[in-house]
Amino acid sequence: MLDREFIIKNRELVEKTCYAKKVKIDFNNLFSLFDKRKNLLNSLNLLREEKNKNSFEVANRRKNGEDVNPLLEKGKEISQKIKKIEDGLSGVEIQEFEILKWIPNILDPEVPTGENSTFKIVKEQGDFSKKGFSYFDILQNSGSVDFKRGTKISASHFPLYIGKAAYLERILINFMLDLHTTKHNYTEVFPPFLVNYDTLFSTGQLPKLEEDMYKLKDDEFFLIPTAEVPVTNIYKDEILTEKSLPIKFVAYSACFRREAGSYGKDTKGLKRLHQFNKVELVRFTKPQDSKKEHQEMLKEAEKVLKLLDLSYRVILLPDYDTSFSSSKTYDIEVWAEGSGEFLEVSSVSNFLDFQARRGKIRFKNKEGKNVFVHTLNGSGLATPRTVIAIIEKYQISDDDFDFPPILKDYIKFGKEIFKEV
RNA sequence: GGAGAGGUGGCCGAGUGGUCGAAGGCGGCGGAUUGCUAAUCCGUUGUAGUGGUAAUACCGCUACCCCGGGUUCAAAUCCCGGCCUCUCCGCCA
């Protein structure tokens, strides 16, 4: 959420951002609400002052045995006026909030913008030739992911991993968690997978993405679309100390997405799922550090692919692809050599104080002021598409694949291996 | 799920209708004392909004004692609803 004052001072920038992110906001209405609110607030404060003085006077006169009846009458009148203005004010504030909550975060100046803008390739690592069988054939032939039975048990896009592929999932998750805790100094957390409305509002999934979320029918809970949601909310409504920053959490979670509106895309296989596994990095930083730490997180996510010896590229998303809450997002796309295409396996974003403001996450700075932290997160990584790239790169035949050497080492020696890499 | 108790400032804790933004203590900050540490003493110490102003300095006003309503001239204090925590019982992994 953006600050009222900020919007007033930077109207042009905010309008431009909304245009770029394809959000329609009635700014004239918003600004007239700002005015209305201010006027109501001012007269309300004056009336309240009058009320307090009157009440005080009642107590005073009563002590002296004087007649207080006229004051009681006056007090009643003032209170009625106050009630009226309060009602008007809360009406205005509700309307204002209804608009404010839809305004997306502003963009970093480096984000590609403009008519024909497109993503910018920041880095290319490895070679991008197409060869071998596709992961889908290998999995089908080996039976290590059973799409049919997954569908029978649940629905389509809920795969059932069996044997080797199930094991690969588990090893990969542990491998990534151990990498980030031992090598990159993150603290591991294991969060709830069901969260409430406020939590999703803080991180910005709600209200905009409600249709992408699984919601429980009888309880006010949503299934998390990413661990970012519960983990960023760990410090909701709290004031942190300056010296505790940066705070770095890594979390594994299953992720649940309805993927509404993406029918027809990636209709089979592991590319687009309603449930998948992901290891997520989350940081809370001081405002002046977030840019630098954003770059660090990108490197940490890349590290996973480097260790697995997979080819990939890093792209900087253009304005219209940058999510509602984000000011700047890098995607990491792994090269799937059997399929011959890039697959997004990570999204690394800087949210500045946008989420912190929605969730009231602050820290006390040296001057004793409470200021909003900056929040960042990045996938490190999502498993299904990583698995696709692994299977295609380390395939043995059209019905078998091997594990990458680093994973074999990891299975043998555990997290000790991260001392050397 | 049933029964009971309770939610007050960074923390502990007093306050049951009227100078209460809230005693006292701890912690924090500033200072005095001090060979160092500890101890002691003095002072200070919430957040947000708004007006005086150009000001993150100063002064005034308003709001906030879990949240939302209500009663009253006046609510931390009384009433109603909700949420949460704790204890006991039940159930279960």
GROMACS .gro file of C-alpha atoms (C1' of nucleotides) in nm, chain B residues 4-85:
model
   82
  425G      C1'    1  -1.359  -2.109   3.421
  426A      C1'    2  -0.995  -1.685   3.430
  427G      C1'    3  -0.793  -1.291   3.174
  428G      C1'    4  -0.633  -0.924   2.770
  429U      C1'    5  -0.341  -0.184   3.014
  430G      C1'    6   0.278   0.160   2.726
  431G      C1'    7   0.930  -0.216   2.492
  432C      C1'    8   0.827  -0.562   2.936
  433C      C1'    9   0.604  -0.648   3.442
  434G      C1'   10   0.206  -0.432   3.686
  435A      C1'   11  -0.171  -0.057   3.945
  436G      C1'   12  -0.607   0.174   3.817
  437U      C1'   13  -1.381   0.006   3.833
  438G      C1'   14  -1.714   0.670   3.568
  439G      C1'   15  -1.445   1.308   3.583
  440U      C1'   16  -0.697   1.707   3.509
  441C      C1'   17  -0.562   0.909   3.331
  442G      C1'   18  -0.169   0.919   2.814
  443A      C1'   19  -0.249   0.643   3.238
  444A      C1'   20   0.090   0.521   3.952
  445G      C1'   21   0.508   0.204   4.063
  446G      C1'   22   0.895  -0.109   3.889
  447C      C1'   23   1.217  -0.310   3.499
  448G      C1'   24   1.446  -0.196   3.051
  449G      C1'   25   1.620   0.219   2.717
  450C      C1'   26   1.842   0.712   2.669
  451G      C1'   27   2.113   1.160   2.893
  452G      C1'   28   2.398   1.313   3.314
  453A      C1'   29   2.663   1.274   3.814
  454U      C1'   30   2.985   0.956   4.081
  455U      C1'   31   3.367   0.583   3.938
  456G      C1'   32   4.092   0.260   3.841
  457C      C1'   33   3.756  -0.140   3.551
  458U      C1'   34   3.298  -0.397   3.633
  459A      C1'   35   2.898  -0.368   3.954
  460A      C1'   36   2.615  -0.053   4.256
  461U      C1'   37   2.400   0.428   4.372
  462C      C1'   38   2.176   0.911   4.262
  463C      C1'   39   1.928   1.292   3.927
  464G      C1'   40   1.666   1.369   3.482
  465U      C1'   41   1.419   1.170   3.061
  466U      C1'   42   1.151   0.801   2.792
  467G      C1'   43   0.475   0.559   2.340
  468U      C1'   44   0.240   0.600   1.848
  469A      C1'   45  -0.044   0.839   1.481
  470G      C1'   46  -0.312   1.253   1.285
  471U      C1'   47  -0.376   1.773   1.264
  472G      C1'   48  -0.302   2.325   1.335
  473G      C1'   49   0.060   2.740   1.453
  474U      C1'   50   0.511   2.739   1.065
  475A      C1'   51   0.941   2.664   0.563
  476A      C1'   52   1.102   2.281   0.923
  477U      C1'   53   1.225   1.529   1.120
  478A      C1'   54   1.311   2.189   1.633
  479C      C1'   55   0.927   2.396   1.963
  480C      C1'   56   0.404   2.479   2.112
  481G      C1'   57  -0.132   2.356   2.089
  482C      C1'   58  -0.527   2.022   1.974
  483U      C1'   59  -0.731   1.518   1.859
  484A      C1'   60  -0.721   0.990   1.877
  485C      C1'   61  -0.531   0.530   2.071
  486C      C1'   62  -0.551   0.107   2.768
  487C      C1'   63  -0.724  -0.634   2.225
  488C      C1'   64  -1.116  -0.509   1.814
  489G      C1'   65  -1.623  -0.327   1.700
  490G      C1'   66  -2.080  -0.128   1.879
  491G      C1'   67  -2.376   0.093   2.297
  492U      C1'   68  -2.499   0.383   2.766
  493U      C1'   69  -2.338   0.885   2.957
  494C      C1'   70  -2.232   1.581   2.958
  495A      C1'   71  -1.794   1.250   3.041
  496A      C1'   72  -1.555   0.547   2.946
  497A      C1'   73  -0.913   0.211   3.039
  498U      C1'   74  -1.325   0.190   3.400
  499C      C1'   75  -2.037   0.024   3.290
  500C      C1'   76  -2.332  -0.291   2.896
  501C      C1'   77  -2.344  -0.605   2.430
  502G      C1'   78  -2.084  -0.870   2.029
  503G      C1'   79  -1.620  -1.056   1.834
  504C      C1'   80  -1.105  -1.210   1.849
  505C      C1'   81  -0.702  -1.391   2.126
  506U      C1'   82  -0.431  -1.608   2.558
   0.00000   0.00000   0.00000
